[in-house]
Tab-separated table of C-alpha atoms in Angstrom:
chain	number	residue	atom	x	y	z
A	8	ILE	CA	0.106	-0.206	0.303
A	9	LEU	CA	1.138	3.623	-0.993
A	10	ASN	CA	1.127	6.627	0.661
A	11	VAL	CA	-0.243	9.730	-0.847
A	12	GLU	CA	-0.283	12.675	1.872
A	13	GLN	CA	-1.906	15.842	1.216
A	14	SER	CA	-1.056	18.545	3.597
A	15	PRO	CA	-2.749	20.804	5.183
A	16	GLN	CA	-5.464	18.674	5.980
A	17	SER	CA	-7.645	21.768	5.777
A	18	LEU	CA	-7.453	25.454	5.541
A	19	HIS	CA	-9.200	28.922	6.080
A	20	VAL	CA	-8.336	32.022	3.904
A	21	GLN	CA	-9.830	35.214	3.271
A	22	GLU	CA	-11.216	36.101	0.097
A	23	GLY	CA	-8.591	37.863	-2.050
A	24	ASP	CA	-5.447	35.468	-0.329
A	25	SER	CA	-2.986	33.132	-2.362
A	26	THR	CA	-2.566	29.866	-1.310
A	27	ASN	CA	-1.240	26.579	-2.242
A	28	PHE	CA	-1.110	23.072	-0.363
A	29	THR	CA	0.977	20.105	-1.135
A	30	CYS	CA	0.899	16.476	-2.255
A	31	SER	CA	3.583	14.019	-1.268
A	32	PHE	CA	3.530	10.664	-3.303
A	33	PRO	CA	6.229	7.597	-3.791
A	34	SER	CA	8.840	9.115	-6.256
A	35	SER	CA	9.323	5.191	-7.736
A	36	ASN	CA	6.977	3.312	-10.515
A	37	PHE	CA	4.869	7.304	-11.428
A	38	TYR	CA	3.153	7.230	-14.486
A	39	ALA	CA	1.319	9.815	-13.477
A	40	LEU	CA	-0.284	12.434	-11.139
A	41	HIS	CA	-4.068	13.980	-10.744
A	42	TRP	CA	-5.478	17.149	-9.123
A	43	TYR	CA	-9.441	17.238	-8.570
A	44	ARG	CA	-11.673	19.491	-6.905
A	45	TRP	CA	-14.730	17.706	-5.268
A	46	GLU	CA	-17.556	20.228	-3.808
A	47	THR	CA	-19.645	19.054	-1.211
A	48	ALA	CA	-22.643	17.021	-2.557
A	49	LYS	CA	-20.912	16.682	-6.354
A	50	SER	CA	-18.651	14.564	-8.004
A	51	PRO	CA	-14.394	14.932	-8.441
A	52	GLU	CA	-14.273	16.968	-10.582
A	53	ALA	CA	-10.414	17.096	-12.595
A	54	LEU	CA	-7.945	20.006	-12.595
A	55	PHE	CA	-4.910	18.284	-14.304
A	56	VAL	CA	-2.996	15.756	-15.197
A	57	MET	CA	0.958	15.504	-15.188
A	58	THR	CA	3.383	13.254	-16.217
A	59	LEU	CA	6.543	14.897	-17.082
A	60	ASN	CA	9.051	15.892	-13.965
A	61	GLY	CA	8.772	20.025	-13.648
A	62	ASP	CA	5.597	19.899	-15.303
A	63	GLU	CA	3.204	23.116	-14.648
A	64	LYS	CA	-0.068	23.330	-14.980
A	65	LYS	CA	-2.663	26.219	-15.473
A	66	LYS	CA	-6.400	27.074	-15.348
A	67	GLY	CA	-7.543	30.411	-14.372
A	68	ARG	CA	-6.241	31.339	-11.071
A	69	ILE	CA	-5.535	27.703	-10.297
A	70	SER	CA	-1.746	26.199	-11.328
A	71	ALA	CA	0.209	23.271	-10.537
A	72	THR	CA	3.825	21.926	-10.654
A	73	LEU	CA	5.241	18.474	-10.292
A	74	ASN	CA	8.875	17.170	-9.351
A	75	THR	CA	8.573	13.584	-9.555
A	76	LYS	CA	12.025	13.073	-8.359
A	77	GLU	CA	11.302	14.052	-4.686
A	78	GLY	CA	7.350	13.052	-4.890
A	79	TYR	CA	5.858	16.170	-4.459
A	80	SER	CA	3.080	18.306	-6.572
A	81	TYR	CA	1.815	21.536	-5.146
A	82	LEU	CA	-1.204	23.134	-6.130
A	83	TYR	CA	-1.784	27.216	-5.908
A	84	ILE	CA	-4.891	29.458	-5.937
A	85	LYS	CA	-4.389	32.976	-6.620
A	86	GLY	CA	-6.862	35.618	-5.357
A	87	SER	CA	-8.950	33.172	-3.498
A	88	GLN	CA	-13.157	33.332	-4.312
A	89	PRO	CA	-15.620	32.009	-1.839
A	90	GLU	CA	-16.537	29.516	-5.079
A	91	ASP	CA	-13.190	28.327	-4.655
A	92	SER	CA	-14.060	26.464	-1.086
A	93	ALA	CA	-13.909	22.669	-1.844
A	94	THR	CA	-11.488	19.970	-1.160
A	95	TYR	CA	-8.691	19.481	-3.140
A	96	LEU	CA	-7.397	15.796	-4.144
A	97	CYS	CA	-4.468	14.558	-5.731
A	98	ALA	CA	-4.384	11.052	-6.978
A	99	PHE	CA	-1.022	8.947	-7.724
A	100	THR	CA	-1.343	6.563	-10.512
A	101	GLY	CA	1.792	4.149	-10.891
A	102	ASN	CA	0.776	0.331	-11.114
A	103	GLN	CA	-2.928	1.175	-9.129
A	104	PHE	CA	-4.837	3.972	-8.237
A	105	TYR	CA	-4.265	5.944	-5.192
A	106	PHE	CA	-5.931	9.395	-4.045
A	107	GLY	CA	-4.551	11.767	-0.542
A	108	THR	CA	-7.578	12.410	1.553
A	109	GLY	CA	-7.785	15.819	0.592
A	110	THR	CA	-7.282	19.463	1.678
A	111	SER	CA	-10.601	21.040	2.575
A	112	LEU	CA	-10.503	24.395	1.310
A	113	THR	CA	-13.221	27.128	3.042
A	114	VAL	CA	-12.635	30.755	1.443
A	115	ILE	CA	-14.181	33.450	3.763
A	116	PRO	CA	-16.092	36.670	2.266
B	12	ASN	CA	-23.849	14.275	-23.119
B	13	ALA	CA	-24.221	13.021	-20.104
B	14	GLY	CA	-22.115	12.246	-17.558
B	15	VAL	CA	-21.295	9.153	-15.771
B	16	MET	CA	-24.592	7.874	-14.247
B	17	GLN	CA	-24.756	6.080	-11.003
B	18	ASN	CA	-27.883	4.682	-9.679
B	19	PRO	CA	-29.159	4.351	-6.880
B	20	ARG	CA	-27.978	7.403	-4.788
B	21	HIS	CA	-29.211	5.950	-1.958
B	22	LEU	CA	-29.524	2.237	-1.107
B	23	VAL	CA	-30.418	0.824	2.148
B	24	ARG	CA	-29.907	-2.562	3.210
B	25	ARG	CA	-30.243	-4.946	6.325
B	26	ARG	CA	-27.735	-7.127	7.323
B	27	GLY	CA	-27.615	-10.000	5.100
B	28	GLN	CA	-29.092	-8.618	2.367
B	29	GLU	CA	-27.406	-8.046	-1.002
B	30	ALA	CA	-26.728	-4.771	-2.608
B	31	ARG	CA	-26.207	-3.883	-6.420
B	32	LEU	CA	-24.808	-0.908	-7.640
B	33	ARG	CA	-24.877	0.714	-11.080
B	34	CYS	CA	-22.748	2.646	-13.193
B	35	SER	CA	-23.219	3.810	-16.562
B	36	PRO	CA	-20.100	5.127	-18.033
B	37	MET	CA	-19.672	8.473	-20.255
B	38	LYS	CA	-20.344	7.874	-23.800
B	39	GLY	CA	-17.922	6.496	-25.875
B	40	HIS	CA	-15.739	4.959	-22.628
B	41	SER	CA	-14.696	1.695	-22.228
B	42	HIS	CA	-13.045	1.738	-18.937
B	43	VAL	CA	-15.051	1.723	-15.668
B	44	TYR	CA	-13.137	2.882	-11.874
B	45	TRP	CA	-14.910	1.718	-8.732
B	46	TYR	CA	-13.945	3.454	-5.643
B	47	ARG	CA	-15.202	3.546	-1.635
B	48	GLN	CA	-15.199	6.229	0.668
B	49	LEU	CA	-15.567	5.002	4.163
B	50	PRO	CA	-16.760	7.636	6.825
B	51	GLU	CA	-14.099	10.220	7.650
B	52	GLU	CA	-11.764	8.466	4.818
B	53	GLY	CA	-10.596	8.845	1.520
B	54	LEU	CA	-11.363	7.397	-1.518
B	55	LYS	CA	-9.909	3.907	-2.031
B	56	PHE	CA	-9.652	1.557	-5.529
B	57	MET	CA	-11.716	-1.101	-5.587
B	58	VAL	CA	-11.455	-2.518	-8.845
B	59	TYR	CA	-10.860	-1.395	-12.743
B	60	LEU	CA	-12.445	-2.756	-15.344
B	61	GLN	CA	-12.722	-2.953	-19.245
B	62	LYS	CA	-15.954	-4.187	-21.184
B	63	GLU	CA	-16.215	-7.760	-20.381
B	64	ASN	CA	-12.400	-8.163	-18.559
B	65	ILE	CA	-11.411	-7.365	-15.106
B	66	ILE	CA	-8.191	-5.634	-15.314
B	67	ASP	CA	-7.160	-4.809	-11.915
B	68	GLU	CA	-9.008	-5.798	-8.815
B	69	SER	CA	-6.658	-5.724	-5.965
B	70	GLY	CA	-8.472	-3.028	-4.128
B	71	MET	CA	-11.511	-5.474	-3.571
B	72	PRO	CA	-11.921	-7.443	-0.642
B	73	LYS	CA	-11.574	-10.882	-1.528
B	74	GLU	CA	-15.145	-12.257	-0.107
B	75	ARG	CA	-18.629	-10.816	-0.844
B	76	PHE	CA	-17.850	-8.087	-2.958
B	77	SER	CA	-17.794	-8.973	-7.545
B	78	ALA	CA	-17.695	-6.298	-10.273
B	79	GLU	CA	-18.821	-6.485	-14.098
B	80	PHE	CA	-18.929	-4.750	-16.789
B	81	PRO	CA	-20.558	-6.615	-19.460
B	82	LYS	CA	-20.439	-5.681	-23.363
B	83	GLU	CA	-23.605	-4.316	-22.959
B	84	GLY	CA	-24.951	-2.825	-20.292
B	85	PRO	CA	-24.010	-0.815	-17.351
B	86	SER	CA	-21.070	-1.498	-14.599
B	87	ILE	CA	-22.468	-3.761	-11.347
B	88	LEU	CA	-20.880	-3.494	-8.351
B	89	ARG	CA	-21.996	-6.197	-6.328
B	90	ILE	CA	-21.756	-6.498	-2.411
B	91	GLN	CA	-23.223	-9.897	-1.109
B	92	GLN	CA	-24.415	-10.332	2.896
B	93	VAL	CA	-23.847	-6.962	3.785
B	94	VAL	CA	-22.245	-5.890	6.856
B	95	ARG	CA	-22.538	-2.526	8.815
B	96	GLY	CA	-18.867	-2.207	7.659
B	97	ASP	CA	-19.969	-2.023	4.428
B	98	SER	CA	-21.981	0.948	4.837
B	99	ALA	CA	-20.007	4.061	2.626
B	100	ALA	CA	-20.190	5.949	-0.636
B	101	TYR	CA	-19.191	4.512	-3.318
B	102	PHE	CA	-17.674	5.797	-6.545
B	103	CYS	CA	-17.618	4.713	-10.336
B	104	ALA	CA	-15.348	6.678	-12.253
B	105	SER	CA	-15.006	6.366	-16.543
B	106	SER	CA	-12.140	6.934	-18.834
B	107	PRO	CA	-11.947	6.785	-22.865
B	108	GLY	CA	-9.411	4.262	-22.502
B	109	THR	CA	-6.480	5.159	-24.187
B	110	VAL	CA	-3.851	5.145	-21.156
B	111	ALA	CA	-5.233	4.639	-18.386
B	112	SER	CA	-2.484	5.596	-15.638
B	113	THR	CA	-3.055	9.149	-17.334
B	114	ASP	CA	-6.765	8.993	-18.157
B	115	THR	CA	-8.586	11.687	-16.653
B	116	GLN	CA	-11.152	10.001	-14.617
B	117	TYR	CA	-15.347	11.206	-15.009
B	118	PHE	CA	-16.559	10.755	-11.613
B	119	GLY	CA	-20.502	10.081	-11.173
B	120	PRO	CA	-22.324	11.605	-8.194
B	121	GLY	CA	-22.020	8.301	-6.193
B	122	THR	CA	-24.312	5.984	-4.294
B	123	ARG	CA	-24.692	6.055	-0.694
B	124	LEU	CA	-25.074	2.782	0.839
B	125	THR	CA	-26.482	2.175	4.441
B	126	VAL	CA	-26.685	-1.197	6.018
B	127	LEU	CA	-29.337	-1.210	8.792
């Protein structure tokens, strides 16, 4: 069983603040790292898939970076808005699929 | 273009009964994945299927649980003789099936199973 760890577990920020959180994963047998956004009472929604060391992806105010050699990915949100409130999940795919337990973000208006 | 459909959304069973959870993938998707989310825990991979084939069932409990994805119709996750510990949210996801490890998985709304 592999450990995919996300930190922090939860986060409260003020509207307009920028924030970031971390996903740590094993650096061996790496195929891809996925980020998902999961709003309460909805399904997880894919944000990014990253496969190469040094990959950076961006979607609006959200961006992500990948370091496969040291086994971590960062997700950044610039100028947080209340609608960004959700749980952000990362998933490591090697031989199997492993999800982290997520970072719960609350943006306070 | 409908997304991933799961039914029922909520299912209540008594201990010892059978639970059948259905998942219809997105149109054009040939790969289906089942995950379980126990209370206060994250998503745990259970099984990965293609049409008529189980590719990886390493996350599935060895007893009472089975999954299928027939040539026609939805994928079925079947839990026999349910126990209280089976109470969880069960999510299905589908992907196009080009490269499983890098494919984006599209999730359904989940089935909340409650065992009384």
